Amino acid sequence: DPFRLARDYLSKGLLARAAAEVRRLVAAGAEPVEAALLAAEILMGQGYYGEALERFDAALVRLEDASHDSRLGRLWLGRADALLRLGRTSEAHDAARHAEAHTGAEADALRSHGEAYLLERKAGAAVEAFRRLTELQPDNPAPWRELGAALRLAGDLAGAEEAIGQALARDPEFV
């Protein structure tokens, strides 16, 4: 896999090295979809959400006729995350639905939907999404923390405190 080193750098947070490796691979004629996908993930890590969105979209255009490509779910989830960071929640919901359709990854789609509902200040929908996510990932502190935020938005401070307590019980340093 020519992208192994770039992925390794990315997983370690070595974003500049990952970007340099992707540029080197592109110059050498590497596969463009994977290059765009990795570039987008690097840009997300750097906080360049608009530019990351452009890369996700470029990769999706290249895969337009490849409905069974295993990277589609990753691309759609990345697109949803970039859209959320840009505050474009309705488009993020759409991207999350596409991601789930391509991967069956209900948990990832629920996370995206829940975050979008929080941004939209739709407390009830956010609570529902994060409650379902805590059922799917009961040992993960992140859904519990997000459920706490949703419950606080809904005005249920006791429930929010309980959810944050659940997050802390799973990882005392997480929250």
Tab-separated table of C-alpha atoms in Angstrom:
chain	number	residue	atom	x	y	z
A	1	ASP	CA	0.000	0.000	0.000
A	2	PRO	CA	1.737	3.193	-1.132
A	3	PHE	CA	-0.256	5.303	1.348
A	4	ARG	CA	0.754	3.296	4.428
A	5	LEU	CA	3.381	5.786	5.592
A	6	ALA	CA	1.069	8.785	5.116
A	7	ARG	CA	-1.657	7.005	7.123
A	8	ASP	CA	0.854	6.182	9.833
A	9	TYR	CA	1.934	9.830	10.083
A	10	LEU	CA	-1.709	10.913	10.169
A	11	SER	CA	-2.560	8.445	12.953
A	12	LYS	CA	0.297	9.865	15.032
A	13	GLY	CA	-0.763	13.464	14.463
A	14	LEU	CA	2.278	14.211	12.306
A	15	LEU	CA	0.175	16.232	9.890
A	16	ALA	CA	2.968	18.083	8.089
A	17	ARG	CA	4.788	14.812	7.395
A	18	ALA	CA	1.560	13.138	6.287
A	19	ALA	CA	0.844	16.020	3.904
A	20	ALA	CA	4.375	15.902	2.499
A	21	GLU	CA	4.078	12.162	1.927
A	22	VAL	CA	0.733	12.559	0.123
A	23	ARG	CA	2.233	15.302	-2.083
A	24	ARG	CA	5.181	13.019	-2.891
A	25	LEU	CA	2.820	10.190	-3.818
A	26	VAL	CA	0.643	12.428	-5.985
A	27	ALA	CA	3.738	13.665	-7.845
A	28	ALA	CA	4.659	10.024	-8.420
A	29	GLY	CA	1.211	9.319	-9.924
A	30	ALA	CA	-0.504	7.657	-6.952
A	31	GLU	CA	-4.187	6.755	-6.988
A	32	PRO	CA	-6.070	10.106	-6.888
A	33	VAL	CA	-9.105	9.138	-4.785
A	34	GLU	CA	-7.064	7.859	-1.870
A	35	ALA	CA	-4.746	10.860	-2.186
A	36	ALA	CA	-7.705	13.267	-2.020
A	37	LEU	CA	-9.220	11.369	0.907
A	38	LEU	CA	-5.996	11.447	2.902
A	39	ALA	CA	-5.405	15.099	2.036
A	40	ALA	CA	-8.916	15.887	3.293
A	41	GLU	CA	-8.324	14.020	6.560
A	42	ILE	CA	-5.039	15.897	7.047
A	43	LEU	CA	-6.752	19.234	6.378
A	44	MET	CA	-9.454	18.353	8.921
A	45	GLY	CA	-6.729	17.754	11.491
A	46	GLN	CA	-5.262	21.149	10.670
A	47	GLY	CA	-8.625	22.880	11.029
A	48	TYR	CA	-8.990	23.752	7.335
A	49	TYR	CA	-12.551	22.492	7.047
A	50	GLY	CA	-13.529	24.255	3.825
A	51	GLU	CA	-10.467	22.966	2.014
A	52	ALA	CA	-11.044	19.498	3.448
A	53	LEU	CA	-14.618	19.602	2.159
A	54	GLU	CA	-13.310	20.420	-1.316
A	55	ARG	CA	-11.047	17.336	-1.209
A	56	PHE	CA	-13.842	15.075	0.061
A	57	ASP	CA	-16.064	16.350	-2.755
A	58	ALA	CA	-13.330	15.868	-5.366
A	59	ALA	CA	-12.888	12.259	-4.272
A	60	LEU	CA	-16.656	11.666	-4.306
A	61	VAL	CA	-16.885	13.000	-7.863
A	62	ARG	CA	-14.190	10.536	-8.936
A	63	LEU	CA	-16.185	7.697	-7.349
A	64	GLU	CA	-19.525	8.805	-8.778
A	65	ASP	CA	-20.010	5.554	-10.700
A	66	ALA	CA	-18.377	3.275	-8.123
A	67	SER	CA	-21.300	2.665	-5.785
A	68	HIS	CA	-19.577	-0.275	-4.071
A	69	ASP	CA	-16.201	1.307	-3.346
A	70	SER	CA	-15.308	0.680	0.290
A	71	ARG	CA	-14.032	4.251	0.686
A	72	LEU	CA	-17.444	5.834	0.092
A	73	GLY	CA	-18.502	5.540	3.729
A	74	ARG	CA	-15.265	7.148	4.915
A	75	LEU	CA	-15.681	9.929	2.364
A	76	TRP	CA	-19.286	10.651	3.325
A	77	LEU	CA	-18.471	10.624	7.063
A	78	GLY	CA	-15.551	12.967	6.475
A	79	ARG	CA	-17.794	15.218	4.420
A	80	ALA	CA	-20.389	15.220	7.221
A	81	ASP	CA	-17.722	16.155	9.767
A	82	ALA	CA	-16.387	18.994	7.589
A	83	LEU	CA	-19.906	20.319	7.023
A	84	LEU	CA	-20.602	20.235	10.761
A	85	ARG	CA	-17.442	22.211	11.472
A	86	LEU	CA	-18.612	24.750	8.884
A	87	GLY	CA	-22.069	24.962	10.498
A	88	ARG	CA	-23.838	23.522	7.454
A	89	THR	CA	-26.062	21.149	9.387
A	90	SER	CA	-28.701	20.216	6.806
A	91	GLU	CA	-25.976	19.127	4.391
A	92	ALA	CA	-24.255	17.262	7.242
A	93	HIS	CA	-27.458	15.278	7.896
A	94	ASP	CA	-27.575	14.341	4.214
A	95	ALA	CA	-23.917	13.259	4.210
A	96	ALA	CA	-24.482	11.172	7.360
A	97	ARG	CA	-27.405	9.398	5.678
A	98	HIS	CA	-25.204	8.618	2.667
A	99	ALA	CA	-22.439	7.334	4.950
A	100	GLU	CA	-24.810	4.998	6.750
A	101	ALA	CA	-26.218	3.753	3.443
A	102	HIS	CA	-22.711	2.903	2.223
A	103	THR	CA	-21.307	1.438	5.433
A	104	GLY	CA	-24.193	0.473	7.651
A	105	ALA	CA	-22.264	2.379	10.343
A	106	GLU	CA	-25.251	3.505	12.369
A	107	ALA	CA	-23.092	4.748	15.250
A	108	ASP	CA	-21.045	7.111	13.072
A	109	ALA	CA	-24.175	8.447	11.394
A	110	LEU	CA	-25.885	8.949	14.760
A	111	ARG	CA	-22.892	10.916	16.022
A	112	SER	CA	-23.072	13.204	12.996
A	113	HIS	CA	-26.831	13.624	13.299
A	114	GLY	CA	-26.568	14.280	17.034
A	115	GLU	CA	-23.884	16.929	16.572
A	116	ALA	CA	-25.951	18.587	13.848
A	117	TYR	CA	-29.031	18.601	16.096
A	118	LEU	CA	-26.979	20.245	18.850
A	119	LEU	CA	-25.846	22.956	16.443
A	120	GLU	CA	-29.444	23.414	15.305
A	121	ARG	CA	-30.493	23.583	18.977
A	122	LYS	CA	-32.946	20.712	18.446
A	123	ALA	CA	-32.572	19.296	21.939
A	124	GLY	CA	-35.109	16.465	21.686
A	125	ALA	CA	-33.646	15.074	18.484
A	126	ALA	CA	-30.094	15.388	19.870
A	127	VAL	CA	-31.077	13.548	23.067
A	128	GLU	CA	-32.682	10.779	21.024
A	129	ALA	CA	-29.618	10.389	18.766
A	130	PHE	CA	-27.137	10.320	21.642
A	131	ARG	CA	-29.287	7.985	23.788
A	132	ARG	CA	-29.305	5.534	20.889
A	133	LEU	CA	-25.554	5.999	20.490
A	134	THR	CA	-24.958	5.206	24.180
A	135	GLU	CA	-26.892	1.969	23.623
A	136	LEU	CA	-24.663	1.081	20.663
A	137	GLN	CA	-21.430	2.129	22.406
A	138	PRO	CA	-22.084	1.845	26.140
A	139	ASP	CA	-18.391	1.784	27.095
A	140	ASN	CA	-17.407	4.811	25.010
A	141	PRO	CA	-17.370	8.034	27.090
A	142	ALA	CA	-17.905	10.336	24.075
A	143	PRO	CA	-21.604	9.543	23.481
A	144	TRP	CA	-22.278	9.968	27.200
A	145	ARG	CA	-20.630	13.400	27.187
A	146	GLU	CA	-22.637	14.429	24.124
A	147	LEU	CA	-25.820	13.094	25.696
A	148	GLY	CA	-25.039	15.307	28.688
A	149	ALA	CA	-24.742	18.339	26.397
A	150	ALA	CA	-28.041	17.466	24.704
A	151	LEU	CA	-29.836	16.986	28.018
A	152	ARG	CA	-28.479	20.317	29.279
A	153	LEU	CA	-29.786	21.968	26.113
A	154	ALA	CA	-33.150	20.305	26.788
A	155	GLY	CA	-33.164	21.781	30.301
A	156	ASP	CA	-32.731	18.418	32.060
A	157	LEU	CA	-29.818	19.354	34.308
A	158	ALA	CA	-30.127	16.259	36.519
A	159	GLY	CA	-30.064	14.035	33.451
A	160	ALA	CA	-27.103	15.971	32.049
A	161	GLU	CA	-25.206	15.518	35.309
A	162	GLU	CA	-25.943	11.773	35.257
A	163	ALA	CA	-24.754	11.434	31.640
A	164	ILE	CA	-21.520	13.321	32.376
A	165	GLY	CA	-21.074	11.061	35.403
A	166	GLN	CA	-21.384	8.062	33.083
A	167	ALA	CA	-18.727	9.541	30.792
A	168	LEU	CA	-16.399	10.120	33.744
A	169	ALA	CA	-17.015	6.596	35.027
A	170	ARG	CA	-15.797	5.245	31.687
A	171	ASP	CA	-12.770	7.542	31.507
A	172	PRO	CA	-12.066	9.977	34.353
A	173	GLU	CA	-9.760	12.089	32.155
A	174	PHE	CA	-12.035	12.233	29.100
A	175	VAL	CA	-14.506	15.000	29.904
